[in-house]
Short mmCIF file of C-alpha atoms in Angstrom, two decimals:
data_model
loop_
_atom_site.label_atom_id
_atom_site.label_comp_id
_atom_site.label_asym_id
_atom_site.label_seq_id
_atom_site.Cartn_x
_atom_site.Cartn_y
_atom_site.Cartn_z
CA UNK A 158 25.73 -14.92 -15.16
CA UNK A 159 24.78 -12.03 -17.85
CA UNK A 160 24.20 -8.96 -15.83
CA UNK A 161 23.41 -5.72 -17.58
CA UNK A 162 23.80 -2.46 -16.89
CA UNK A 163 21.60 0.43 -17.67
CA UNK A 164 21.49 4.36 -17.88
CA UNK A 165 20.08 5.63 -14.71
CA UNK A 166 17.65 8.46 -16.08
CA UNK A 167 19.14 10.83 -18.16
CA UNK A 168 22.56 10.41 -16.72
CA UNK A 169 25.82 9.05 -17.67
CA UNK A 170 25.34 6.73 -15.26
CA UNK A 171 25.31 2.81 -15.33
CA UNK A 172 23.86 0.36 -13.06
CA UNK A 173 23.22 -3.48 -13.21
CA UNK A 174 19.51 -4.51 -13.65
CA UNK A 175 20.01 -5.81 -10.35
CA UNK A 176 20.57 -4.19 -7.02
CA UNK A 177 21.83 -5.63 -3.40
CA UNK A 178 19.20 -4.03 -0.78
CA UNK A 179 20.50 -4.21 2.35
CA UNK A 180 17.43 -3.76 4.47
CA UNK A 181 18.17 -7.03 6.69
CA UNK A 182 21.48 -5.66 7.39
CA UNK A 183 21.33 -5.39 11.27
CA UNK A 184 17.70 -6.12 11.24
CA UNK A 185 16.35 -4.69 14.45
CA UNK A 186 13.34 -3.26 15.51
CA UNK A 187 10.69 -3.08 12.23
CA UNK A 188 13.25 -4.48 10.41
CA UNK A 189 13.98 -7.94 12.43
CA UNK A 190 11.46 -10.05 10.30
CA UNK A 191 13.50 -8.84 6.92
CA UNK A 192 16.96 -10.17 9.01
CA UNK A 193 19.61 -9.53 10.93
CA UNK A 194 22.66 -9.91 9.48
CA UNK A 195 26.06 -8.97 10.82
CA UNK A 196 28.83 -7.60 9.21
CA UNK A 197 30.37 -10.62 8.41
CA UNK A 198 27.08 -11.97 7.23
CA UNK A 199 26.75 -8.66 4.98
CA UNK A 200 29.93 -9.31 3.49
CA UNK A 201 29.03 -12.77 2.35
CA UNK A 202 26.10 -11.20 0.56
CA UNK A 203 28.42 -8.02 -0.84
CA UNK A 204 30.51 -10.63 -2.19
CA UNK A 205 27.67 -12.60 -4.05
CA UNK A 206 26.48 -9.84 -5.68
CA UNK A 207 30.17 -8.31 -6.90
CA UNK A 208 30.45 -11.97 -7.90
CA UNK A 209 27.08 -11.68 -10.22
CA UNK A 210 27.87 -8.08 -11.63
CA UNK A 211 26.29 -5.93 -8.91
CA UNK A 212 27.35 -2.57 -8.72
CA UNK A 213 24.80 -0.83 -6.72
CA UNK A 214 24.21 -1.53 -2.91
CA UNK A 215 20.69 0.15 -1.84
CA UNK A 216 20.24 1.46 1.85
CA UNK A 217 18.50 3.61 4.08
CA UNK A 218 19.23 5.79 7.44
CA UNK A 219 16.14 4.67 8.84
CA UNK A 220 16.72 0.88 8.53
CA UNK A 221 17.44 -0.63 11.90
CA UNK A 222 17.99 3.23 13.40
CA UNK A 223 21.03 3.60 10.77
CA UNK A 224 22.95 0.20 11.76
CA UNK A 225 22.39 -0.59 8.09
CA UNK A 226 24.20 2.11 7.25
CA UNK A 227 26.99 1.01 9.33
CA UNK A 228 27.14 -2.41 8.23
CA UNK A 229 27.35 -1.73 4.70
CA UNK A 230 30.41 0.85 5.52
CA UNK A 231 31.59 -1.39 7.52
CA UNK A 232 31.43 -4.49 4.59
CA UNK A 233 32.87 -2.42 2.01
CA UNK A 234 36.14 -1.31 3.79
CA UNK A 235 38.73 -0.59 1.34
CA UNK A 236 36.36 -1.96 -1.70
CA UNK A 237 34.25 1.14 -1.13
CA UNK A 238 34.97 2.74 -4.84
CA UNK A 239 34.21 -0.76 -6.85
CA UNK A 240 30.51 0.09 -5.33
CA UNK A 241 27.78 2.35 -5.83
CA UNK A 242 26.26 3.46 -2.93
CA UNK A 243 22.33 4.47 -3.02
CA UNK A 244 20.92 5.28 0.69
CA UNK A 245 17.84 7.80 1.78
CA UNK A 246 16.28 10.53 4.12
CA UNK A 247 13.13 11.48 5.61
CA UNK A 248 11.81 9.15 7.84
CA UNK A 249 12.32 9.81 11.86
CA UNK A 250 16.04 9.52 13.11
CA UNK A 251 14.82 11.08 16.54
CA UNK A 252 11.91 12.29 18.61
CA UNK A 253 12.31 15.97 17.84
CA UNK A 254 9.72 17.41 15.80
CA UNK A 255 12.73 18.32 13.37
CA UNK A 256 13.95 14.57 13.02
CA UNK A 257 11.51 13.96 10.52
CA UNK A 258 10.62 15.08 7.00
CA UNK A 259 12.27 17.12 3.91
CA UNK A 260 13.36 20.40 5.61
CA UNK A 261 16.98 21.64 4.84
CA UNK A 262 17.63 21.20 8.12
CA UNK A 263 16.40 17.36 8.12
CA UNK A 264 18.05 16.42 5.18
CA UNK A 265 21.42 18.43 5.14
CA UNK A 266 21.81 16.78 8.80
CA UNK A 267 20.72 13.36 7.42
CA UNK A 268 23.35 13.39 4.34
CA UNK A 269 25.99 14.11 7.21
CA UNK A 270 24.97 11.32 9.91
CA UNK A 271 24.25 8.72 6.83
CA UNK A 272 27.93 9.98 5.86
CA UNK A 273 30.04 8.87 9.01
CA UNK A 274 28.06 5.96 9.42
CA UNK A 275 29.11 4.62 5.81
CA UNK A 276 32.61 5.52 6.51
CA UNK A 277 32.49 7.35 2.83
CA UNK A 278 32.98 11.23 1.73
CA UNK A 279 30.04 11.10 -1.05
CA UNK A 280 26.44 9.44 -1.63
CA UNK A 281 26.23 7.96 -4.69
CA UNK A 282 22.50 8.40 -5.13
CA UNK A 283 20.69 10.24 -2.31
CA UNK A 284 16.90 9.25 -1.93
CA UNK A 285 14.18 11.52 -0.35
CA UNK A 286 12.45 8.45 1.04
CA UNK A 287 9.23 9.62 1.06
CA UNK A 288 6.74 12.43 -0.03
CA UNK A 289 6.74 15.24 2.80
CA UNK A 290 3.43 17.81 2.18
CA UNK A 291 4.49 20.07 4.63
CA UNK A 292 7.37 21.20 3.42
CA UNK A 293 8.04 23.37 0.35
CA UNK A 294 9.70 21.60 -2.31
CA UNK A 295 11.96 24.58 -3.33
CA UNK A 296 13.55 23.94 0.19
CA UNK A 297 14.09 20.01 -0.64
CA UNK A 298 15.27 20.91 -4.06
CA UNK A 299 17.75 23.44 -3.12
CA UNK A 300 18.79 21.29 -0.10
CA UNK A 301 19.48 18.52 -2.42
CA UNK A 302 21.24 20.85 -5.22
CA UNK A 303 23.77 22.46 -2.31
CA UNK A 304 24.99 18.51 -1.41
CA UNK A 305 25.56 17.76 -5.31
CA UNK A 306 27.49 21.03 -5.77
CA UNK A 307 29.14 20.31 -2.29
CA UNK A 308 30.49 16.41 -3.83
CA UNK A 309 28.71 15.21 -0.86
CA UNK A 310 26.00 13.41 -3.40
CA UNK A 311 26.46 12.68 -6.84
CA UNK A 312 22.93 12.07 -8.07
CA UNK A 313 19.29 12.74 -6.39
CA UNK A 314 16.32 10.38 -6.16
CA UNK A 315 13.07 10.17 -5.46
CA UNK A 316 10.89 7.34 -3.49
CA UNK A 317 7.38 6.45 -3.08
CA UNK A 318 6.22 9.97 -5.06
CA UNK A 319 2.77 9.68 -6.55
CA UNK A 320 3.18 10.80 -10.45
CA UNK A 321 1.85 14.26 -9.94
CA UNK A 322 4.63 15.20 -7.07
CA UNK A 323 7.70 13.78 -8.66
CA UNK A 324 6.63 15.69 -12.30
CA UNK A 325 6.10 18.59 -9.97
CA UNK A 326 9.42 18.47 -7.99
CA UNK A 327 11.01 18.19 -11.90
CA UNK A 328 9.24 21.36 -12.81
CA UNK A 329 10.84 23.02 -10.15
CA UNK A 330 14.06 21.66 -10.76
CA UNK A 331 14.20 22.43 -14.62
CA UNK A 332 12.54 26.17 -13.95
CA UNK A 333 14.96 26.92 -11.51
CA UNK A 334 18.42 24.94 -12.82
CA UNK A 335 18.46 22.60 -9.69
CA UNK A 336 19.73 18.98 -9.40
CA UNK A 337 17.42 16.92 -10.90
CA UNK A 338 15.55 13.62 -9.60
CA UNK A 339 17.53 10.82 -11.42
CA UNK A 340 15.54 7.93 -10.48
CA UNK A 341 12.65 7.55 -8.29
CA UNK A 342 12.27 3.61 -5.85
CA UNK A 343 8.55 2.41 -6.20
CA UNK A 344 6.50 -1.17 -5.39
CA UNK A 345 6.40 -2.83 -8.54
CA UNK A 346 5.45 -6.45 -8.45
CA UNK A 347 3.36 -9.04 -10.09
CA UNK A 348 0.98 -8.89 -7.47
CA UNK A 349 0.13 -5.05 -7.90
CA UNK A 350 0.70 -3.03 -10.87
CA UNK A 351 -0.73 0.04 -10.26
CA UNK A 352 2.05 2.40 -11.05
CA UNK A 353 2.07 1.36 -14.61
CA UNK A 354 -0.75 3.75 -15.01
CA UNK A 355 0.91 7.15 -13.93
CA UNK A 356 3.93 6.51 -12.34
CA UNK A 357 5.97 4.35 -14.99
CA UNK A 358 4.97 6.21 -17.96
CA UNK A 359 5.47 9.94 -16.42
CA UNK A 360 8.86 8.55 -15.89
CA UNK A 361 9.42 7.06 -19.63
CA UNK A 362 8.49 10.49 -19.83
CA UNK A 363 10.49 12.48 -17.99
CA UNK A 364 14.09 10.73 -18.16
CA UNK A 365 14.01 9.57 -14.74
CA UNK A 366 14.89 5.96 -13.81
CA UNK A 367 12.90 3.34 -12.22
CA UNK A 368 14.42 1.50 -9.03
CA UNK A 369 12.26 -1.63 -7.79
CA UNK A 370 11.71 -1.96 -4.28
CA UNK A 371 9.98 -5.59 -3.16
CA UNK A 372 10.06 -7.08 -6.87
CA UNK A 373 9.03 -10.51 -5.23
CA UNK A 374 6.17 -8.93 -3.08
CA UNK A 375 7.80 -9.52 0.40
CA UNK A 376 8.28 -12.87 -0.10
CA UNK A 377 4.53 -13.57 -1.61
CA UNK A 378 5.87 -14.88 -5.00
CA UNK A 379 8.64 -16.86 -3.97
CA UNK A 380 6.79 -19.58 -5.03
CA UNK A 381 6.17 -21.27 -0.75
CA UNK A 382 2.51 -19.67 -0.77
CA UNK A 383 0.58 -21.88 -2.40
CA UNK A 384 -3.46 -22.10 -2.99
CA UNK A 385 -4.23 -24.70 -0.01
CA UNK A 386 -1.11 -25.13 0.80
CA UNK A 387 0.26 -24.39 4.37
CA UNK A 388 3.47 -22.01 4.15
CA UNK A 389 6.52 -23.16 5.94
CA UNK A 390 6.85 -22.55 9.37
CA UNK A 391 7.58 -19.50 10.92
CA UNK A 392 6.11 -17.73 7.91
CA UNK A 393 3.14 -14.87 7.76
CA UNK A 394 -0.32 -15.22 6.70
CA UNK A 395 -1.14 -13.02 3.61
CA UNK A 396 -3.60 -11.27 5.91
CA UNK A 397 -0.78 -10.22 8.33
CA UNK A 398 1.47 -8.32 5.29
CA UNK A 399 1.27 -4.57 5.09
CA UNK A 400 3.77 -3.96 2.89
CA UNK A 401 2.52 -4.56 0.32
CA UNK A 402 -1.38 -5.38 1.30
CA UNK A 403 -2.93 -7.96 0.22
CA UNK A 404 -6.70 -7.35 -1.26
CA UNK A 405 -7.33 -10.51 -3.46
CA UNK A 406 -6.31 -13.59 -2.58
CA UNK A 407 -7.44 -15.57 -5.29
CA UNK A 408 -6.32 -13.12 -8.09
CA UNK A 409 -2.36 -13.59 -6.16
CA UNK A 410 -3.17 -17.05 -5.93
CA UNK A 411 -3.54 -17.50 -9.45
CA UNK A 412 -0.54 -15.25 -10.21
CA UNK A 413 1.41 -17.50 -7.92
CA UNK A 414 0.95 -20.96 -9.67
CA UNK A 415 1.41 -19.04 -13.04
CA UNK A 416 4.70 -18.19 -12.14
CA UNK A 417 5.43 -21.32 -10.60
CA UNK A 418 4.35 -23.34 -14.04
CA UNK A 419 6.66 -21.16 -15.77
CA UNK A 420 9.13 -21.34 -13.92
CA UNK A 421 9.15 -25.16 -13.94
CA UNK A 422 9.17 -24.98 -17.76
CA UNK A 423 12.26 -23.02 -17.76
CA UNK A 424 13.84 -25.10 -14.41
CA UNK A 425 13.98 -22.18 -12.09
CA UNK A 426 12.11 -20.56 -9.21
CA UNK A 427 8.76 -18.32 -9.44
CA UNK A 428 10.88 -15.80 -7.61
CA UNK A 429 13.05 -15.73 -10.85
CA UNK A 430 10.48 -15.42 -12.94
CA UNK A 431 8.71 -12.68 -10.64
CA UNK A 432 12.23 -10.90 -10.93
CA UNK A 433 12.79 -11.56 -14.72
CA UNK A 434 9.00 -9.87 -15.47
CA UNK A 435 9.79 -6.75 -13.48
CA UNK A 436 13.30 -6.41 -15.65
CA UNK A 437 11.80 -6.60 -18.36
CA UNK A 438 8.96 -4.36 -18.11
CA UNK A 439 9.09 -0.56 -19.43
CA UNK A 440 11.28 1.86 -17.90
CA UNK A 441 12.55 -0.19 -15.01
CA UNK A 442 16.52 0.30 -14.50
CA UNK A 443 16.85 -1.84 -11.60
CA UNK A 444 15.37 -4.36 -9.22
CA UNK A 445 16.45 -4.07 -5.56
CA UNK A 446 16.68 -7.56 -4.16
CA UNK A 447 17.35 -8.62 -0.78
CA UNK A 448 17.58 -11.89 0.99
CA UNK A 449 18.15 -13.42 4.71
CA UNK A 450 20.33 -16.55 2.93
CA UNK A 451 23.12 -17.05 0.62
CA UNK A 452 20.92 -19.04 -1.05
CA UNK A 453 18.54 -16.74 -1.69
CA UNK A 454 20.50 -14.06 -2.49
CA UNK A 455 22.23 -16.56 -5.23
CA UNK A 456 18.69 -18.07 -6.44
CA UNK A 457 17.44 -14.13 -7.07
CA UNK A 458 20.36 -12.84 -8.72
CA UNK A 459 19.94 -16.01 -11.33
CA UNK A 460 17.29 -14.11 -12.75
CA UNK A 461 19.62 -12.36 -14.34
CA UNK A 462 19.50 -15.03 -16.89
CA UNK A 463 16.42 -15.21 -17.77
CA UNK A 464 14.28 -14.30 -20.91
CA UNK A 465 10.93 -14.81 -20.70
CA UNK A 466 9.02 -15.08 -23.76
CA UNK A 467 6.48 -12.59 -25.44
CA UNK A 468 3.68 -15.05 -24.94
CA UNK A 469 5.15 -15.71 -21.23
CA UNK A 470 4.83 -12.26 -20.30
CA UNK A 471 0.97 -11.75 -22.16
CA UNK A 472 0.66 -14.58 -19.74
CA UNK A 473 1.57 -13.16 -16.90
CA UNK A 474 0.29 -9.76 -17.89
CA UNK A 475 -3.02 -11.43 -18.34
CA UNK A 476 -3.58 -12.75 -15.18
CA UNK A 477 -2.25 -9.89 -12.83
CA UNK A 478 -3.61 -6.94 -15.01
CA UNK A 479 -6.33 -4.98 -13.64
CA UNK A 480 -9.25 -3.05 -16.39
CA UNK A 481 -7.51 -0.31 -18.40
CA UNK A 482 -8.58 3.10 -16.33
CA UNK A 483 -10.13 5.87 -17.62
CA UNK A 484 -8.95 8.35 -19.63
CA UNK A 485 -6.85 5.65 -20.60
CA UNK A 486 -9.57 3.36 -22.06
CA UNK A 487 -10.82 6.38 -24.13
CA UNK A 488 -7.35 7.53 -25.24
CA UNK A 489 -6.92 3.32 -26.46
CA UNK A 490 -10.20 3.91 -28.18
CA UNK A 491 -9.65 7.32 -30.07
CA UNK A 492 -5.86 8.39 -30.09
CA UNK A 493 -3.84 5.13 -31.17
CA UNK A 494 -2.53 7.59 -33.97
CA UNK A 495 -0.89 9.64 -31.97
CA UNK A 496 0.69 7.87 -28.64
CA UNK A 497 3.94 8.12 -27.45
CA UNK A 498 6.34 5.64 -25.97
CA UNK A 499 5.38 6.90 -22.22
CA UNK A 500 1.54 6.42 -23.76
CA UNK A 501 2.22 3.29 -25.09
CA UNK A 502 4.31 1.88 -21.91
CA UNK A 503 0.53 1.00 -20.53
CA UNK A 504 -2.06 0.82 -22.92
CA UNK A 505 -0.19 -0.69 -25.65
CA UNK A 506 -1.17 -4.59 -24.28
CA UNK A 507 -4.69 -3.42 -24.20
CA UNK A 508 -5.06 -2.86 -28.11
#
């Protein structure tokens, strides 16, 4: 297997194109129907992924109430420094009203419970999980900055941040000589590409990297939901997924069998070939995948051997793709003179 390894943002750090997400580590409460795997189960998977070139293990405090956390520390042991370790903070730890959110208090408290339970002194890449309105962002920023300057994080992140908040936190950052976002985590999929309007190319942009959460859709482009065919026991409806929604069945549908034709012309999965498009798309550093099998885990990493064609991806771009939005229609209409890569990252297929 060929993994590569990329520059995370603007920093001297590299990570493989693939990432081990860990969210079915423990697997309880929300997080049962992603799996429950125990620590011996999680070190199966940690081994898999050293095994394929993995270097970065994703996490989060709030995933099964921290236990993921645990697992992972507990996995690693002594191996801890051959990994980079990526977790998060902001979603509720607690029923206090100060359990939640981006506040100093929330996230200097976080760093330190997320700490113990890894069983490490530093945070590789510290996440804010999620956009919080209510608090300032000079207080998350300057939060964030005091754990990089303390060696308790290395690098900060971003997750989930509309366009317009994470070039705003950067302002902030740059204005007032803070700790910088290094990467932000979005959806990115075949079945919805919405952020390559704002989102991808204000990062092109900007420096900052691009992690992929749920590259295969939760499971929808695996390749086992089929256009009249019933899914495998035990499995959801597409009507039952919130994360991520699905609006258009027929549209995924079609996106479905056209990554299941390719991937029969190339002898793998449509998961791979879900995973391969996403790598190979502007601006992403790395795809976070996750899996409740060996198997799985084994089958997704594969992807990290395989091209797909120019006139594969057209394909594929083709029949996902959704009408170029204004003022981008206008600016492919009057300004091809004068675009720049982060311009060019979205309406360059449209010319």
């Amino acid at each position: 297997m060929t993994m590569q390894y990329r520059q995370l943002g603007r920093t001297g750090l590299r990570v493989s194109t693939f990432t081990l997400g860990t969210m079915g580590f423990g697997g309880t409460g929300w997080a049962t129907p992603v799996g429950n795997l125990d620590v011996d189960a999680a070190r199966e998977e940690i081994a898999i992924a050293k095994d394929a070139g993995v270097n970065l293990i994703d996490t989060a405090d709030v995933y099964s109430a921290g236990l993921s956390e645990e697992i992972v520390g507990q996995a690693l042991g002594n191996s801890r420094e051959d990994w980079l370790i990526a977790t998060k903070v902001r979603m509720p730890m607690g029923d206090s009203p100060n359990d939640a959110g981006l506040s100093r208090h929330h996230i200097i408290r976080g760093a330190e419970a997320s700490l113990r339970r890894l069983g490490t002194d530093y945070i590789d890449l510290y996440q804010v999980h999620e956009w919080d309105g209510h608090t300032p962002l000079e207080e998350t920023l300057t939060a964030l900055d005091d754990l990089v300057r303390s060696g308790k994080v290395r690098y900060v992140g971003c997750s989930n941040y509309a366009a317009w908040q994470m070039v705003k936190a950067l302002g902030i950052s740059d204005a007032r000589q803070l700790e910088r976002f290094a990467s932000t985590q979005i959806y990115y999929s075949l079945h919805s590409r919405h952020v390559e309007t704002e989102i991808v190319p204000a990062c092109i942009d900007q420096g900052v990297g691009i992690l992929v959460w749920s590259p295969i859709a939760g499971g929808l482009l695996s390749g086992k939901y089929r256009r009249g065919v019933d899914a495998p026991a035990g499995s959801r409806h597409l009507s039952e997924w919130s994360e991520p929604p699905v609006h258009d069945e027929d549209k995924l549908y079609d996106t479905i069998e056209l990554a299941v034709k390719i991937g029969e012309s190339h002898g793998v999965s449509a998961a791979q070939v879900a995973l391969a498009y996403i790598v190979q798309k502007p601006g992403v550093t790395s795809v976070v995948v996750g899996a409740r099998t060996n198997d799985q885990l084994r089958d997704n990493l594969a992807a990290a051997d395989l091209v797909l064609t120019a006139d594969e991806v057209k394909a594929l771009d083709d029949v996902s793709g959704e009408p170029l939005r204004y003022p981008f229609w206008h600016q492919a209409n009057t300004s091809t003179d004068r675009l720049s890569e982060a311009d060019l990252s979205q309406i360059e297929k449209y010319l």
